[in-house]
């Protein structure tokens, strides 16, 4: 996985582009929020296909919730093996902890401080002395952690109503889902609303997610919203907002037919048309399928830009400038900045909110399309290279990044063997908070299971050590930003692209 064990703050919603449709869902979600504000906790699930607008709908609700005095906690789940357990929860609490005044925070966390600090190391940074937790067997420790988190949330919600969003739970690890179930059962008298988003098809392939949703759906405060495609009127509004002009009836119908009202597909197709100067034509001849649409947009980039992005796609959904530069040794720093600006302008990547010198693909489908364009053997070699670069970058403190290293070395096993994979997988297992026991540890590293490694089970079973997951250091290099601004100043900026599109 990428260094994105950092869970960025809530995605900065695309304020410049209008949110269309979804009035029925938004009415219901706003009503649920009002219930939660009155002390009747709520759980809502937004489900649907990729790109249908689950995250965006949650963002719109979050924006509204903030006007209603709610505090927002946003966590998202990682697509891939190697994420430590509870990663979405750790990310969700990180910003809260950082932004809450110490005395208030101490009171809200209460006696569970040792367990909470194991999950969110920032608690120790903020509150200083954190006691060592007493050691219990894994099941008991897990229960104690769940109790601690749930009590913390309830106390925090008593001070201020909370909207808690867990994005992409189809990718959540098993312990995170168990914690979700535990909390959801206890919030009926709390000022807390939980919003989950999930891709329907991917959730269907994950038994723990299915079981979690089945259990949640039995709660009286649970409501599921299945998002379908936008209607024709919304497609027209969407077009107007994207293209700055009206679509005639044929164009709107054609867009609807080709995209089935999926906002992501719509956005892609409209941008493609704009780039070809074909707005306003009745006969579209649109490409079928989003991969093709994305592929067409990618083909407009320079070869070197595609090469850089393809490598980045193997790093993960988000990536660090410095590490990408090291992997791409033939690219100078300034070259790479220009190439990333090219990708920013094409809206294929965006800055990661709150993280200098990190970028993320604007959509998982963009990353997937790029990564799938590589042959299996090339991908294996790239993982090997990325793993080795990360090992060098993290120097003699690899512990905090063990899961990420294990991920790349597991993918690189066909060329590098399994020694490093086993080394880092064990290191990651030893550093997990929450005491999920051997079953949890092994499930997080399915790749280790397949290999016979003497002593593995014995060593894994000692992995119940309370060491907090540290966030990877921010490589913060403001010089890059300045250089990028300078590049943008030469007329390649996003603003220019927007102006051209709208003009
Ligand atoms: N109702 C809407 N109005 C305008 N734009 C929308 C709407 N819904 C989604 N979008 C835009 O469509 C794109 C895809 O939406 P989003 O990322 O929310 O999809 P998703 O369902 O979360 O997809 P995934 O399963 O891949 O996470 C985004 O650019 C988003 O801003
Ligand atoms: Mg989403």
mmCIF file of C-alpha atoms in Angstrom, residues 12 15 19 74-75 108 122 130 142 162 172 210 214 229 253 275 280 288 297 305 310 327 338 405 411 441 485:
data_model
loop_
_atom_site.group_PDB
_atom_site.id
_atom_site.type_symbol
_atom_site.label_atom_id
_atom_site.label_comp_id
_atom_site.label_asym_id
_atom_site.label_seq_id
_atom_site.Cartn_x
_atom_site.Cartn_y
_atom_site.Cartn_z
ATOM 1 C CA UNK A 12 -12.486 18.803 0.214
ATOM 2 C CA UNK A 15 -17.224 23.250 -4.263
ATOM 3 C CA UNK A 19 -24.343 19.016 -6.802
ATOM 4 C CA UNK A 74 -14.254 11.283 8.270
ATOM 5 C CA UNK A 75 -12.444 8.002 7.734
ATOM 6 C CA UNK A 108 -13.975 12.848 26.567
ATOM 7 C CA UNK A 122 -1.698 11.524 18.324
ATOM 8 C CA UNK A 130 -0.296 7.984 28.520
ATOM 9 C CA UNK A 142 -10.466 -6.123 21.983
ATOM 10 C CA UNK A 162 -21.136 14.272 15.628
ATOM 11 C CA UNK A 172 -12.682 -2.187 5.567
ATOM 12 C CA UNK A 210 -22.314 -8.676 4.213
ATOM 13 C CA UNK A 214 -27.068 -7.584 7.782
ATOM 14 C CA UNK A 229 -28.218 6.923 -12.009
ATOM 15 C CA UNK A 253 -30.558 11.776 -24.066
ATOM 16 C CA UNK A 275 -11.393 18.524 -25.040
ATOM 17 C CA UNK A 280 -23.451 20.755 -28.454
ATOM 18 C CA UNK A 288 -18.440 2.645 -24.356
ATOM 19 C CA UNK A 297 -8.261 11.010 -21.590
ATOM 20 C CA UNK A 305 3.240 11.825 -17.978
ATOM 21 C CA UNK A 310 1.385 4.461 -14.289
ATOM 22 C CA UNK A 327 11.454 5.402 -8.193
ATOM 23 C CA UNK A 338 5.720 19.535 -14.810
ATOM 24 C CA UNK A 405 6.467 -2.412 3.005
ATOM 25 C CA UNK A 411 3.450 -8.231 -4.627
ATOM 26 C CA UNK A 441 -3.187 -10.895 12.350
ATOM 27 C CA UNK A 485 2.947 27.423 -8.726
#
